[in-house]
CSV table of C-alpha atoms in Angstrom, one decimal:
chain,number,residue,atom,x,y,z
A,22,UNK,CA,98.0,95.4,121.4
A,23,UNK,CA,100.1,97.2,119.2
A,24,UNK,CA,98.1,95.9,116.2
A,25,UNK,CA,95.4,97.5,117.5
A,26,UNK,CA,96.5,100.8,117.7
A,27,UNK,CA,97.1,101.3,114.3
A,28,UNK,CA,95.7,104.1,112.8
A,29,UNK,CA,95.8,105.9,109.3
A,30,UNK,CA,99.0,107.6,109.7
A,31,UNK,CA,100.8,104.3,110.2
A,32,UNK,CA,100.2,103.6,106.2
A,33,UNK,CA,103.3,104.9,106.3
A,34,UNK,CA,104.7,102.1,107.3
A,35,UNK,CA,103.5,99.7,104.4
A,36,UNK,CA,105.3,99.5,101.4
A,37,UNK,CA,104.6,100.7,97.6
A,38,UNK,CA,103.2,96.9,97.0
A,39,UNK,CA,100.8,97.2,99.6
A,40,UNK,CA,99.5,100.4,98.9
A,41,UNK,CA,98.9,99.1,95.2
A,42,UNK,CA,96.5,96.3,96.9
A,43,UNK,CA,95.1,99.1,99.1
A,44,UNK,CA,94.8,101.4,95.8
A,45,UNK,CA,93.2,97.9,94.0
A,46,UNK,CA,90.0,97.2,97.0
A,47,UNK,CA,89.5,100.8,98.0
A,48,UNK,CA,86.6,102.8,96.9
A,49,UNK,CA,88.3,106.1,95.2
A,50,UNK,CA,85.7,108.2,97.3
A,51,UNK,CA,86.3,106.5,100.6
A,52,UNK,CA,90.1,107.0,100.0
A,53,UNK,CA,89.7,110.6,98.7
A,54,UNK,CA,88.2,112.1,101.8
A,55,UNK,CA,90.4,109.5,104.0
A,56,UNK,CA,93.6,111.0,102.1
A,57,UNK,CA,91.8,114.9,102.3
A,58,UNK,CA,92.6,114.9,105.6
A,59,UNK,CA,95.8,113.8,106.0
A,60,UNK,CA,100.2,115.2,105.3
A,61,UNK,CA,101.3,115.7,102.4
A,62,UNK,CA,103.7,112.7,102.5
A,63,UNK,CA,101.0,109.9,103.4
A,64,UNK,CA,99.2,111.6,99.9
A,65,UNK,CA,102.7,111.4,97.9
A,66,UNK,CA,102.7,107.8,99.4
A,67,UNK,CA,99.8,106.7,97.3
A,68,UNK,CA,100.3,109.0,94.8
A,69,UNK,CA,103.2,107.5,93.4
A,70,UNK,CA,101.0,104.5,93.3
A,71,UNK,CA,98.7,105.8,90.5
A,72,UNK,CA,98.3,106.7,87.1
A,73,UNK,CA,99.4,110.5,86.7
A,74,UNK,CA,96.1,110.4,85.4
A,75,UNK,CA,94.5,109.2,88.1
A,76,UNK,CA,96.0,110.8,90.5
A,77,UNK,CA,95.1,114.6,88.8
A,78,UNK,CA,91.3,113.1,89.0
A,79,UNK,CA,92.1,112.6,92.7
A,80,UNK,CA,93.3,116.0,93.4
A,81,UNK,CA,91.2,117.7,91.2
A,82,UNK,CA,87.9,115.8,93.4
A,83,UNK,CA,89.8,117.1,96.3
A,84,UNK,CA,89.7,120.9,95.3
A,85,UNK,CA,86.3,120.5,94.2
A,86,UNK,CA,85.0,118.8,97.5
A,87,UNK,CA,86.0,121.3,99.4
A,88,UNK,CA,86.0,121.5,103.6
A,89,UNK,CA,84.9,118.1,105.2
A,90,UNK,CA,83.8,117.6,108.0
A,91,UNK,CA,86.2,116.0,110.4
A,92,UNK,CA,84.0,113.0,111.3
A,93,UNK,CA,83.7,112.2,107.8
A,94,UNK,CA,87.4,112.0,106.7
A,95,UNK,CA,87.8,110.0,109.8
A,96,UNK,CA,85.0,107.5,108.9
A,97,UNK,CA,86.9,107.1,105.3
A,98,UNK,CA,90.2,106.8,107.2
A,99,UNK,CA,88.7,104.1,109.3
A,100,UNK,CA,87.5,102.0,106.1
A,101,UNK,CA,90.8,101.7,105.0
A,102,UNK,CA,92.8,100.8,108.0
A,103,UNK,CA,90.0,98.1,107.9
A,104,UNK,CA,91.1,96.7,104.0
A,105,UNK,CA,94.5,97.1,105.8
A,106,UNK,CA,93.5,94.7,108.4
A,107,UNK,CA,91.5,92.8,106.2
A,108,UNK,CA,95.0,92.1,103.4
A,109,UNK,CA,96.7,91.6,106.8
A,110,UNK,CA,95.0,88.5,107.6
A,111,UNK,CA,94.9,87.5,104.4
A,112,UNK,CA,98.6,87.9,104.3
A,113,UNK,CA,98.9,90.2,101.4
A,114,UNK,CA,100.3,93.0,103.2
A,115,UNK,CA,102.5,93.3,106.8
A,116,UNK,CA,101.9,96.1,108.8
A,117,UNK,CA,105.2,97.1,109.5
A,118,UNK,CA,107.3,95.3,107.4
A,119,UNK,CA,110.4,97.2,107.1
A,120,UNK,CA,110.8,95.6,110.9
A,121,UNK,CA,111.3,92.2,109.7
A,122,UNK,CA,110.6,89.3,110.8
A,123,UNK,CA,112.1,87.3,113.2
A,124,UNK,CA,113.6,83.8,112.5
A,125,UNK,CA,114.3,80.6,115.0
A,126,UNK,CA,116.7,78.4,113.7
């Protein structure tokens, strides 16, 4: 159940790797608006991910965008924590990672 609840804000939670993979399948639009509406620190998070370069474009699409509608950035954010989901099963990422993982011995 807990898998299922994850939402945007929980990118947190993935470290710089994953975000890198998530940077690699994700269309720059779709993660634009997804990132337009969200803190500062999840932005930073992927941010630090990029190209200086890239990451000015980013912002600079941002400015120019302007207001967007709520439903839209939520769309975006909702076709990312789908590549999320999507690496998950493929095993590329773990959601949640910094909990470990537990061992049997």
């Amino acid at each position: 159940i807990r898998d299922l609840m994850f939402v945007f804000d929980d990118l947190l939670l993935i470290d710089d790797l994953g975000i890198a993979e998530i940077l690699k399948r994700a269309d720059k639009k779709v993660l634009t608006i997804a990132l337009k509406g969200t803190s500062d620190e999840l932005r930073n998070c992927f941010f630090r991910n990029m190209s200086s370069r890239a990451v000015e474009m980013m912002k600079e699409e941002m400015e120019f965008m302007g207001p967007v509608k709520l439903k839209e950035v939520e769309k975006a954010q909702h076709e990312i924590v789908e590549i999320v989901r999507q690496l998950e099963e493929e095993g590329v990422i773990a959601i949640g990672a910094g909990g470990g993982d537990d061992y049997v011995s």
